[in-house]
């Protein structure tokens, strides 16, 4: 991971802490009817801006090079959007009898329902030297799938928690997610050369807008005296998130390195990161729409806010180890494929 990208990620994590602290001090600013008018600026403008920005920055023309690797794509998408949320749901059935805050547990379920991120999995795959084209394809394709599948998964696993009608959710998702994304892609076609030449800071723009969304979400929490977050639950959730992340990375490694898997070591690297990483940039706006007006929204959002830096931290720490394994595995495979010299009699 490059120095600038690393600094940007660390800046964003610090930014999350700061906006939550400010929301704790001045919650009235970001609540409905407050000076920021989040019912307009966040619900419509900010969310639309994030997906328009995603449409501008998403290089869909690069996906064709990885299009034919169907088995890898199926593995990643099924693991991310089927196995991951189902496994979390089964795990939460056991945790439901514990004293852990029930809204944080629901938040863990939302993490499982999220699509892969557009950037972090690609950056880490590239840092290791893995199949970057496959990582780009699955991050982009997963994001498109997530626009439809993630709300359905949220309603399937947490449907009773939503106070917003199903048709209203999808009409708003269409207007604030799908339409801006399509417009962004159309605009990109006309200004692609300018974008490639100037390289606008898409990541920083999305991060700033996302911080604003996170701020107003926590303003709603701190303005409500009936909501309390105990430290025990928070510490346990942090431990669970790191454990889940490590376990699923190891599981994808085992699955993708079986003798009959047909995946190359470079493919395995892309699979490890794309299958286990979850999108905060797409996730928080979707939660804001699906659970609009819900008083426990910020508590439900906490596990996703923790999972985001956890996946970057763990991924960064494991880059040297995974790279060393990939290089040694590639050398071993190369040696086994070399024709044996004939034995002289």
mmCIF file of C-alpha atoms in Angstrom:
data_model
loop_
_atom_site.group_PDB
_atom_site.id
_atom_site.type_symbol
_atom_site.label_atom_id
_atom_site.label_comp_id
_atom_site.label_asym_id
_atom_site.label_seq_id
_atom_site.Cartn_x
_atom_site.Cartn_y
_atom_site.Cartn_z
ATOM 1 C CA UNK A 1 0.000 0.000 0.000
ATOM 2 C CA UNK A 2 1.433 3.373 -1.022
ATOM 3 C CA UNK A 3 2.371 6.030 1.525
ATOM 4 C CA UNK A 4 -0.298 8.504 0.333
ATOM 5 C CA UNK A 5 -3.011 5.831 0.426
ATOM 6 C CA UNK A 6 -1.894 4.715 3.889
ATOM 7 C CA UNK A 7 -1.984 8.315 5.179
ATOM 8 C CA UNK A 8 -5.418 8.845 3.651
ATOM 9 C CA UNK A 9 -6.786 5.743 5.353
ATOM 10 C CA UNK A 10 -5.264 6.718 8.708
ATOM 11 C CA UNK A 11 -6.614 10.259 8.318
ATOM 12 C CA UNK A 12 -10.091 8.859 7.674
ATOM 13 C CA UNK A 13 -9.987 6.620 10.766
ATOM 14 C CA UNK A 14 -8.928 9.611 12.910
ATOM 15 C CA UNK A 15 -11.707 11.599 11.240
ATOM 16 C CA UNK A 16 -14.312 9.022 12.332
ATOM 17 C CA UNK A 17 -13.168 9.351 15.955
ATOM 18 C CA UNK A 18 -13.261 13.162 15.770
ATOM 19 C CA UNK A 19 -16.740 13.439 14.232
ATOM 20 C CA UNK A 20 -18.140 11.042 16.846
ATOM 21 C CA UNK A 21 -16.530 13.167 19.587
ATOM 22 C CA UNK A 22 -17.987 16.376 18.092
ATOM 23 C CA UNK A 23 -21.399 14.700 17.771
ATOM 24 C CA UNK A 24 -21.184 13.845 21.480
ATOM 25 C CA UNK A 25 -20.512 17.494 22.374
ATOM 26 C CA UNK A 26 -23.000 19.134 19.972
ATOM 27 C CA UNK A 27 -25.657 16.579 18.987
ATOM 28 C CA UNK A 28 -28.331 19.212 18.258
ATOM 29 C CA UNK A 29 -26.433 20.473 15.176
ATOM 30 C CA UNK A 30 -26.832 17.266 13.167
ATOM 31 C CA UNK A 31 -30.319 16.076 14.166
ATOM 32 C CA UNK A 32 -33.418 16.394 12.043
ATOM 33 C CA UNK A 33 -34.473 20.058 11.915
ATOM 34 C CA UNK A 34 -31.018 21.201 13.102
ATOM 35 C CA UNK A 35 -28.733 23.688 11.320
ATOM 36 C CA UNK A 36 -27.315 20.993 8.977
ATOM 37 C CA UNK A 37 -30.812 19.887 7.860
ATOM 38 C CA UNK A 38 -29.720 16.206 7.520
ATOM 39 C CA UNK A 39 -33.182 15.199 6.288
ATOM 40 C CA UNK A 40 -32.225 17.020 3.049
ATOM 41 C CA UNK A 41 -28.427 17.414 2.972
ATOM 42 C CA UNK A 42 -27.690 13.804 4.041
ATOM 43 C CA UNK A 43 -30.687 11.802 2.856
ATOM 44 C CA UNK A 44 -30.567 13.176 -0.672
ATOM 45 C CA UNK A 45 -27.505 15.332 -1.421
ATOM 46 C CA UNK A 46 -24.693 13.549 0.479
ATOM 47 C CA UNK A 47 -25.704 9.989 -0.422
ATOM 48 C CA UNK A 48 -26.230 10.937 -4.078
ATOM 49 C CA UNK A 49 -22.850 12.714 -4.114
ATOM 50 C CA UNK A 50 -21.044 9.572 -2.890
ATOM 51 C CA UNK A 51 -22.540 7.375 -5.615
ATOM 52 C CA UNK A 52 -22.095 9.990 -8.339
ATOM 53 C CA UNK A 53 -18.454 10.160 -7.258
ATOM 54 C CA UNK A 54 -18.284 6.343 -7.388
ATOM 55 C CA UNK A 55 -19.713 6.418 -10.918
ATOM 56 C CA UNK A 56 -17.075 8.933 -12.014
ATOM 57 C CA UNK A 57 -14.180 6.983 -10.501
ATOM 58 C CA UNK A 58 -15.248 3.423 -11.353
ATOM 59 C CA UNK A 59 -13.110 2.203 -14.281
ATOM 60 C CA UNK A 60 -15.565 -0.290 -15.742
ATOM 61 C CA UNK A 61 -13.551 -0.356 -18.991
ATOM 62 C CA UNK A 62 -10.842 -2.255 -17.078
ATOM 63 C CA UNK A 63 -13.185 -5.097 -16.158
ATOM 64 C CA UNK A 64 -13.133 -6.847 -19.544
ATOM 65 C CA UNK A 65 -9.659 -8.271 -18.958
ATOM 66 C CA UNK A 66 -10.948 -10.283 -15.979
ATOM 67 C CA UNK A 67 -14.424 -11.066 -17.302
ATOM 68 C CA UNK A 68 -13.760 -14.662 -18.349
ATOM 69 C CA UNK A 69 -12.518 -15.915 -14.968
ATOM 70 C CA UNK A 70 -16.059 -17.005 -14.058
ATOM 71 C CA UNK A 71 -15.156 -19.547 -11.351
ATOM 72 C CA UNK A 72 -13.188 -16.987 -9.361
ATOM 73 C CA UNK A 73 -15.960 -14.381 -9.642
ATOM 74 C CA UNK A 74 -18.625 -16.869 -8.534
ATOM 75 C CA UNK A 75 -16.501 -17.911 -5.560
ATOM 76 C CA UNK A 76 -15.991 -14.325 -4.379
ATOM 77 C CA UNK A 77 -19.589 -13.156 -4.859
ATOM 78 C CA UNK A 78 -21.165 -16.267 -3.302
ATOM 79 C CA UNK A 79 -18.792 -16.136 -0.331
ATOM 80 C CA UNK A 80 -19.354 -12.379 0.167
ATOM 81 C CA UNK A 81 -23.110 -12.132 -0.336
ATOM 82 C CA UNK A 82 -24.338 -15.633 0.623
ATOM 83 C CA UNK A 83 -21.910 -17.522 2.874
ATOM 84 C CA UNK A 84 -20.718 -14.494 4.887
ATOM 85 C CA UNK A 85 -24.168 -13.169 5.974
ATOM 86 C CA UNK A 86 -25.503 -16.708 6.577
ATOM 87 C CA UNK A 87 -22.505 -17.691 8.731
ATOM 88 C CA UNK A 88 -22.837 -14.472 10.757
ATOM 89 C CA UNK A 89 -26.568 -15.124 11.243
ATOM 90 C CA UNK A 90 -25.860 -18.636 12.592
ATOM 91 C CA UNK A 91 -23.131 -17.267 14.869
ATOM 92 C CA UNK A 92 -25.492 -14.572 16.190
ATOM 93 C CA UNK A 93 -28.021 -17.232 17.209
ATOM 94 C CA UNK A 94 -25.432 -18.367 19.766
ATOM 95 C CA UNK A 95 -24.518 -14.817 20.807
ATOM 96 C CA UNK A 96 -28.166 -13.840 21.315
ATOM 97 C CA UNK A 97 -28.182 -15.598 24.729
ATOM 98 C CA UNK A 98 -25.243 -13.480 25.935
ATOM 99 C CA UNK A 99 -25.528 -10.027 27.584
ATOM 100 C CA UNK A 100 -23.981 -8.305 24.533
ATOM 101 C CA UNK A 101 -25.984 -5.281 23.346
ATOM 102 C CA UNK A 102 -28.601 -6.590 20.894
ATOM 103 C CA UNK A 103 -28.239 -3.584 18.542
ATOM 104 C CA UNK A 104 -24.504 -4.170 18.200
ATOM 105 C CA UNK A 105 -25.271 -7.790 17.353
ATOM 106 C CA UNK A 106 -27.711 -6.579 14.691
ATOM 107 C CA UNK A 107 -24.886 -4.345 13.485
ATOM 108 C CA UNK A 108 -22.683 -7.436 13.052
ATOM 109 C CA UNK A 109 -25.383 -8.860 10.802
ATOM 110 C CA UNK A 110 -25.350 -5.693 8.681
ATOM 111 C CA UNK A 111 -21.581 -6.110 8.236
ATOM 112 C CA UNK A 112 -22.206 -9.563 6.786
ATOM 113 C CA UNK A 113 -24.748 -8.161 4.319
ATOM 114 C CA UNK A 114 -22.434 -5.511 2.866
ATOM 115 C CA UNK A 115 -20.835 -5.747 -0.618
ATOM 116 C CA UNK A 116 -17.036 -5.660 -1.129
ATOM 117 C CA UNK A 117 -15.349 -2.229 -1.086
ATOM 118 C CA UNK A 118 -14.326 -0.449 -4.270
ATOM 119 C CA UNK A 119 -10.768 0.365 -3.159
ATOM 120 C CA UNK A 120 -9.145 -1.401 -0.185
ATOM 121 C CA UNK A 121 -9.272 -4.977 -1.531
ATOM 122 C CA UNK A 122 -7.778 -3.807 -4.844
ATOM 123 C CA UNK A 123 -5.015 -1.800 -3.132
ATOM 124 C CA UNK A 124 -3.982 -4.717 -0.894
ATOM 125 C CA UNK A 125 -4.111 -7.215 -3.769
ATOM 126 C CA UNK A 126 -1.862 -4.910 -5.791
ATOM 127 C CA UNK A 127 0.508 -4.467 -2.814
ATOM 128 C CA UNK A 128 0.969 -8.240 -2.609
ATOM 129 C CA UNK A 129 1.266 -8.654 -6.389
ATOM 130 C CA UNK A 130 -1.897 -10.727 -6.774
ATOM 131 C CA UNK A 131 -4.490 -10.821 -9.539
ATOM 132 C CA UNK A 132 -5.321 -7.109 -9.611
ATOM 133 C CA UNK A 133 -7.672 -7.387 -12.610
ATOM 134 C CA UNK A 134 -9.796 -9.969 -10.754
ATOM 135 C CA UNK A 135 -9.813 -7.769 -7.643
ATOM 136 C CA UNK A 136 -10.972 -4.755 -9.688
ATOM 137 C CA UNK A 137 -13.707 -6.789 -11.371
ATOM 138 C CA UNK A 138 -15.070 -8.303 -8.146
ATOM 139 C CA UNK A 139 -14.949 -5.026 -6.218
ATOM 140 C CA UNK A 140 -16.830 -3.192 -8.984
ATOM 141 C CA UNK A 141 -19.234 -6.032 -9.811
ATOM 142 C CA UNK A 142 -19.880 -6.669 -6.104
ATOM 143 C CA UNK A 143 -20.688 -2.987 -5.613
ATOM 144 C CA UNK A 144 -23.253 -3.120 -8.426
ATOM 145 C CA UNK A 145 -24.750 -6.339 -7.015
ATOM 146 C CA UNK A 146 -24.796 -4.827 -3.545
ATOM 147 C CA UNK A 147 -27.094 -2.006 -4.643
ATOM 148 C CA UNK A 148 -29.862 -4.615 -5.051
ATOM 149 C CA UNK A 149 -28.775 -7.579 -2.909
ATOM 150 C CA UNK A 150 -27.602 -5.736 0.244
ATOM 151 C CA UNK A 151 -30.988 -4.050 0.958
ATOM 152 C CA UNK A 152 -32.711 -7.405 0.338
ATOM 153 C CA UNK A 153 -30.326 -9.133 2.781
ATOM 154 C CA UNK A 154 -30.851 -6.383 5.372
ATOM 155 C CA UNK A 155 -34.613 -6.762 5.084
ATOM 156 C CA UNK A 156 -34.321 -10.573 5.166
ATOM 157 C CA UNK A 157 -32.233 -10.691 8.346
ATOM 158 C CA UNK A 158 -33.371 -7.445 10.050
ATOM 159 C CA UNK A 159 -36.655 -6.693 8.294
ATOM 160 C CA UNK A 160 -38.662 -6.230 11.478
ATOM 161 C CA UNK A 161 -36.308 -3.437 12.561
ATOM 162 C CA UNK A 162 -37.131 -1.220 9.598
ATOM 163 C CA UNK A 163 -39.931 1.309 9.955
ATOM 164 C CA UNK A 164 -39.802 2.281 6.279
ATOM 165 C CA UNK A 165 -42.057 0.546 3.683
ATOM 166 C CA UNK A 166 -40.273 -1.814 1.266
ATOM 167 C CA UNK A 167 -41.346 0.144 -1.839
ATOM 168 C CA UNK A 168 -40.173 3.426 -0.288
ATOM 169 C CA UNK A 169 -36.748 1.939 0.481
ATOM 170 C CA UNK A 170 -36.169 0.782 -3.079
ATOM 171 C CA UNK A 171 -37.542 3.930 -4.694
ATOM 172 C CA UNK A 172 -35.121 6.013 -2.598
ATOM 173 C CA UNK A 173 -32.279 3.583 -3.288
ATOM 174 C CA UNK A 174 -32.968 3.929 -6.993
ATOM 175 C CA UNK A 175 -33.048 7.734 -6.922
ATOM 176 C CA UNK A 176 -30.093 8.296 -4.574
ATOM 177 C CA UNK A 177 -27.862 5.306 -5.468
ATOM 178 C CA UNK A 178 -28.583 3.857 -8.926
ATOM 179 C CA UNK A 179 -29.375 7.097 -10.792
ATOM 180 C CA UNK A 180 -26.294 9.050 -9.533
ATOM 181 C CA UNK A 181 -24.079 6.008 -10.241
ATOM 182 C CA UNK A 182 -25.345 5.753 -13.828
ATOM 183 C CA UNK A 183 -25.036 9.524 -14.359
ATOM 184 C CA UNK A 184 -21.472 9.368 -13.015
ATOM 185 C CA UNK A 185 -20.606 6.596 -15.493
ATOM 186 C CA UNK A 186 -22.156 8.559 -18.387
ATOM 187 C CA UNK A 187 -20.263 11.728 -17.446
ATOM 188 C CA UNK A 188 -17.054 9.679 -17.134
ATOM 189 C CA UNK A 189 -17.357 8.570 -20.774
ATOM 190 C CA UNK A 190 -17.164 12.195 -21.921
ATOM 191 C CA UNK A 191 -14.433 13.426 -19.565
ATOM 192 C CA UNK A 192 -12.362 10.229 -19.205
ATOM 193 C CA UNK A 193 -9.217 11.789 -20.692
ATOM 194 C CA UNK A 194 -9.460 14.777 -18.362
ATOM 195 C CA UNK A 195 -9.982 12.473 -15.349
ATOM 196 C CA UNK A 196 -6.951 10.370 -16.298
ATOM 197 C CA UNK A 197 -4.837 13.505 -16.745
ATOM 198 C CA UNK A 198 -5.906 15.426 -13.621
ATOM 199 C CA UNK A 199 -6.613 12.427 -11.321
ATOM 200 C CA UNK A 200 -9.156 14.130 -8.998
ATOM 201 C CA UNK A 201 -9.048 13.002 -5.329
ATOM 202 C CA UNK A 202 -12.154 10.798 -5.514
ATOM 203 C CA UNK A 203 -11.242 8.903 -2.344
ATOM 204 C CA UNK A 204 -10.834 12.069 -0.274
ATOM 205 C CA UNK A 205 -14.116 13.537 -1.564
ATOM 206 C CA UNK A 206 -16.059 10.366 -0.681
ATOM 207 C CA UNK A 207 -14.349 10.205 2.726
ATOM 208 C CA UNK A 208 -15.337 13.792 3.594
ATOM 209 C CA UNK A 209 -18.969 13.242 2.600
ATOM 210 C CA UNK A 210 -19.001 9.947 4.492
ATOM 211 C CA UNK A 211 -17.691 11.658 7.647
ATOM 212 C CA UNK A 212 -20.630 14.063 7.419
ATOM 213 C CA UNK A 213 -23.066 11.131 7.220
ATOM 214 C CA UNK A 214 -21.392 9.413 10.203
ATOM 215 C CA UNK A 215 -21.532 12.682 12.175
ATOM 216 C CA UNK A 216 -25.288 13.161 11.705
ATOM 217 C CA UNK A 217 -25.915 9.465 12.461
ATOM 218 C CA UNK A 218 -24.226 9.793 15.856
ATOM 219 C CA UNK A 219 -25.897 13.134 16.528
ATOM 220 C CA UNK A 220 -29.195 11.235 16.474
ATOM 221 C CA UNK A 221 -27.805 8.810 19.050
ATOM 222 C CA UNK A 222 -26.379 11.324 21.482
ATOM 223 C CA UNK A 223 -29.506 13.473 21.246
ATOM 224 C CA UNK A 224 -31.541 10.483 22.467
ATOM 225 C CA UNK A 225 -31.103 10.000 26.266
ATOM 226 C CA UNK A 226 -32.650 6.509 26.140
ATOM 227 C CA UNK A 227 -29.748 4.981 24.187
ATOM 228 C CA UNK A 228 -26.756 3.710 26.128
ATOM 229 C CA UNK A 229 -23.706 1.786 24.881
ATOM 230 C CA UNK A 230 -21.925 -0.301 27.526
ATOM 231 C CA UNK A 231 -18.152 -0.704 27.283
ATOM 232 C CA UNK A 232 -18.286 -4.493 27.794
ATOM 233 C CA UNK A 233 -20.379 -4.991 24.652
ATOM 234 C CA UNK A 234 -18.137 -2.694 22.619
ATOM 235 C CA UNK A 235 -14.928 -4.508 23.635
ATOM 236 C CA UNK A 236 -16.466 -7.907 22.864
ATOM 237 C CA UNK A 237 -17.683 -6.675 19.463
ATOM 238 C CA UNK A 238 -14.168 -5.440 18.581
ATOM 239 C CA UNK A 239 -12.743 -8.855 19.517
ATOM 240 C CA UNK A 240 -15.436 -10.661 17.485
ATOM 241 C CA UNK A 241 -14.811 -8.483 14.419
ATOM 242 C CA UNK A 242 -11.059 -9.177 14.402
ATOM 243 C CA UNK A 243 -11.737 -12.890 14.983
ATOM 244 C CA UNK A 244 -14.298 -13.066 12.160
ATOM 245 C CA UNK A 245 -11.967 -11.220 9.789
ATOM 246 C CA UNK A 246 -9.023 -13.539 10.530
ATOM 247 C CA UNK A 247 -11.164 -16.693 10.432
ATOM 248 C CA UNK A 248 -12.748 -15.844 7.070
ATOM 249 C CA UNK A 249 -9.397 -14.888 5.544
ATOM 250 C CA UNK A 250 -8.013 -18.264 6.617
ATOM 251 C CA UNK A 251 -11.139 -20.038 5.334
ATOM 252 C CA UNK A 252 -10.912 -18.434 1.881
ATOM 253 C CA UNK A 253 -7.213 -19.350 1.804
ATOM 254 C CA UNK A 254 -8.017 -23.018 2.524
ATOM 255 C CA UNK A 255 -10.820 -23.158 -0.052
ATOM 256 C CA UNK A 256 -8.832 -21.475 -2.819
ATOM 257 C CA UNK A 257 -5.643 -23.539 -2.346
ATOM 258 C CA UNK A 258 -7.211 -26.991 -2.500
ATOM 259 C CA UNK A 259 -5.661 -29.327 -5.085
ATOM 260 C CA UNK A 260 -8.739 -29.259 -7.313
ATOM 261 C CA UNK A 261 -9.470 -25.524 -7.012
ATOM 262 C CA UNK A 262 -7.587 -24.503 -10.220
ATOM 263 C CA UNK A 263 -6.814 -21.073 -8.716
ATOM 264 C CA UNK A 264 -3.310 -19.647 -9.098
ATOM 265 C CA UNK A 265 -1.489 -18.122 -6.085
ATOM 266 C CA UNK A 266 -2.238 -14.657 -7.531
ATOM 267 C CA UNK A 267 -5.939 -15.599 -7.712
ATOM 268 C CA UNK A 268 -5.873 -16.699 -4.072
ATOM 269 C CA UNK A 269 -4.586 -13.277 -3.002
ATOM 270 C CA UNK A 270 -7.483 -11.528 -4.762
ATOM 271 C CA UNK A 271 -9.955 -14.026 -3.278
ATOM 272 C CA UNK A 272 -8.684 -13.520 0.297
ATOM 273 C CA UNK A 273 -9.137 -9.743 0.199
ATOM 274 C CA UNK A 274 -12.236 -9.428 -2.016
ATOM 275 C CA UNK A 275 -14.212 -12.127 -0.173
ATOM 276 C CA UNK A 276 -13.629 -10.793 3.342
ATOM 277 C CA UNK A 277 -13.587 -6.995 2.925
ATOM 278 C CA UNK A 278 -16.789 -4.983 3.350
ATOM 279 C CA UNK A 279 -17.677 -1.552 2.016
ATOM 280 C CA UNK A 280 -18.154 1.315 4.465
ATOM 281 C CA UNK A 281 -18.608 3.852 1.652
ATOM 282 C CA UNK A 282 -21.609 1.966 0.257
ATOM 283 C CA UNK A 283 -22.737 0.495 3.580
ATOM 284 C CA UNK A 284 -23.361 3.584 5.704
ATOM 285 C CA UNK A 285 -25.527 5.370 3.087
ATOM 286 C CA UNK A 286 -27.536 2.159 2.558
ATOM 287 C CA UNK A 287 -28.104 1.750 6.300
ATOM 288 C CA UNK A 288 -29.173 5.382 6.410
ATOM 289 C CA UNK A 289 -31.827 4.671 3.775
ATOM 290 C CA UNK A 290 -33.025 1.235 4.955
ATOM 291 C CA UNK A 291 -33.240 2.273 8.623
ATOM 292 C CA UNK A 292 -34.287 5.871 8.059
ATOM 293 C CA UNK A 293 -35.579 7.515 11.231
ATOM 294 C CA UNK A 294 -34.701 4.513 13.381
ATOM 295 C CA UNK A 295 -33.366 5.530 16.816
ATOM 296 C CA UNK A 296 -30.831 2.683 17.057
ATOM 297 C CA UNK A 297 -29.288 3.346 13.636
ATOM 298 C CA UNK A 298 -25.962 4.563 15.048
ATOM 299 C CA UNK A 299 -25.558 1.484 17.275
ATOM 300 C CA UNK A 300 -26.303 -0.736 14.283
ATOM 301 C CA UNK A 301 -23.623 1.211 12.352
ATOM 302 C CA UNK A 302 -20.882 0.763 15.007
ATOM 303 C CA UNK A 303 -19.676 -2.742 13.936
ATOM 304 C CA UNK A 304 -19.295 -1.568 10.322
ATOM 305 C CA UNK A 305 -17.334 1.485 11.510
ATOM 306 C CA UNK A 306 -15.028 -0.894 13.427
ATOM 307 C CA UNK A 307 -14.776 -3.494 10.646
ATOM 308 C CA UNK A 308 -13.531 -0.898 8.148
ATOM 309 C CA UNK A 309 -10.253 0.021 9.934
ATOM 310 C CA UNK A 310 -9.885 -3.599 11.133
ATOM 311 C CA UNK A 311 -9.775 -4.957 7.560
ATOM 312 C CA UNK A 312 -7.256 -2.305 6.498
ATOM 313 C CA UNK A 313 -5.066 -2.885 9.566
ATOM 314 C CA UNK A 314 -5.080 -6.684 9.293
ATOM 315 C CA UNK A 315 -4.622 -6.567 5.530
ATOM 316 C CA UNK A 316 -1.642 -4.214 5.804
ATOM 317 C CA UNK A 317 -0.008 -6.350 8.498
ATOM 318 C CA UNK A 318 -0.463 -9.545 6.462
ATOM 319 C CA UNK A 319 0.816 -8.132 3.136
ATOM 320 C CA UNK A 320 4.467 -9.270 3.684
ATOM 321 C CA UNK A 321 3.387 -12.758 4.859
ATOM 322 C CA UNK A 322 0.935 -13.311 1.987
ATOM 323 C CA UNK A 323 3.443 -11.951 -0.538
ATOM 324 C CA UNK A 324 6.143 -14.295 0.741
ATOM 325 C CA UNK A 325 3.748 -17.269 0.465
ATOM 326 C CA UNK A 326 2.639 -16.275 -3.059
ATOM 327 C CA UNK A 327 6.205 -15.906 -4.387
ATOM 328 C CA UNK A 328 7.364 -19.198 -2.883
ATOM 329 C CA UNK A 329 4.238 -20.983 -4.146
ATOM 330 C CA UNK A 330 4.713 -19.581 -7.662
ATOM 331 C CA UNK A 331 8.360 -20.757 -7.679
ATOM 332 C CA UNK A 332 7.322 -24.234 -6.497
ATOM 333 C CA UNK A 333 4.660 -24.511 -9.201
ATOM 334 C CA UNK A 334 7.124 -23.342 -11.847
ATOM 335 C CA UNK A 335 9.593 -26.039 -10.828
ATOM 336 C CA UNK A 336 6.973 -28.800 -10.925
ATOM 337 C CA UNK A 337 5.926 -27.787 -14.444
ATOM 338 C CA UNK A 338 9.446 -27.843 -15.862
ATOM 339 C CA UNK A 339 10.103 -30.957 -18.019
ATOM 340 C CA UNK A 340 12.369 -33.465 -16.390
ATOM 341 C CA UNK A 341 15.750 -34.052 -18.049
ATOM 342 C CA UNK A 342 16.123 -37.554 -19.551
ATOM 343 C CA UNK A 343 18.181 -39.973 -17.496
ATOM 344 C CA UNK A 344 21.444 -40.993 -19.217
ATOM 345 C CA UNK A 345 22.190 -44.721 -19.265
#
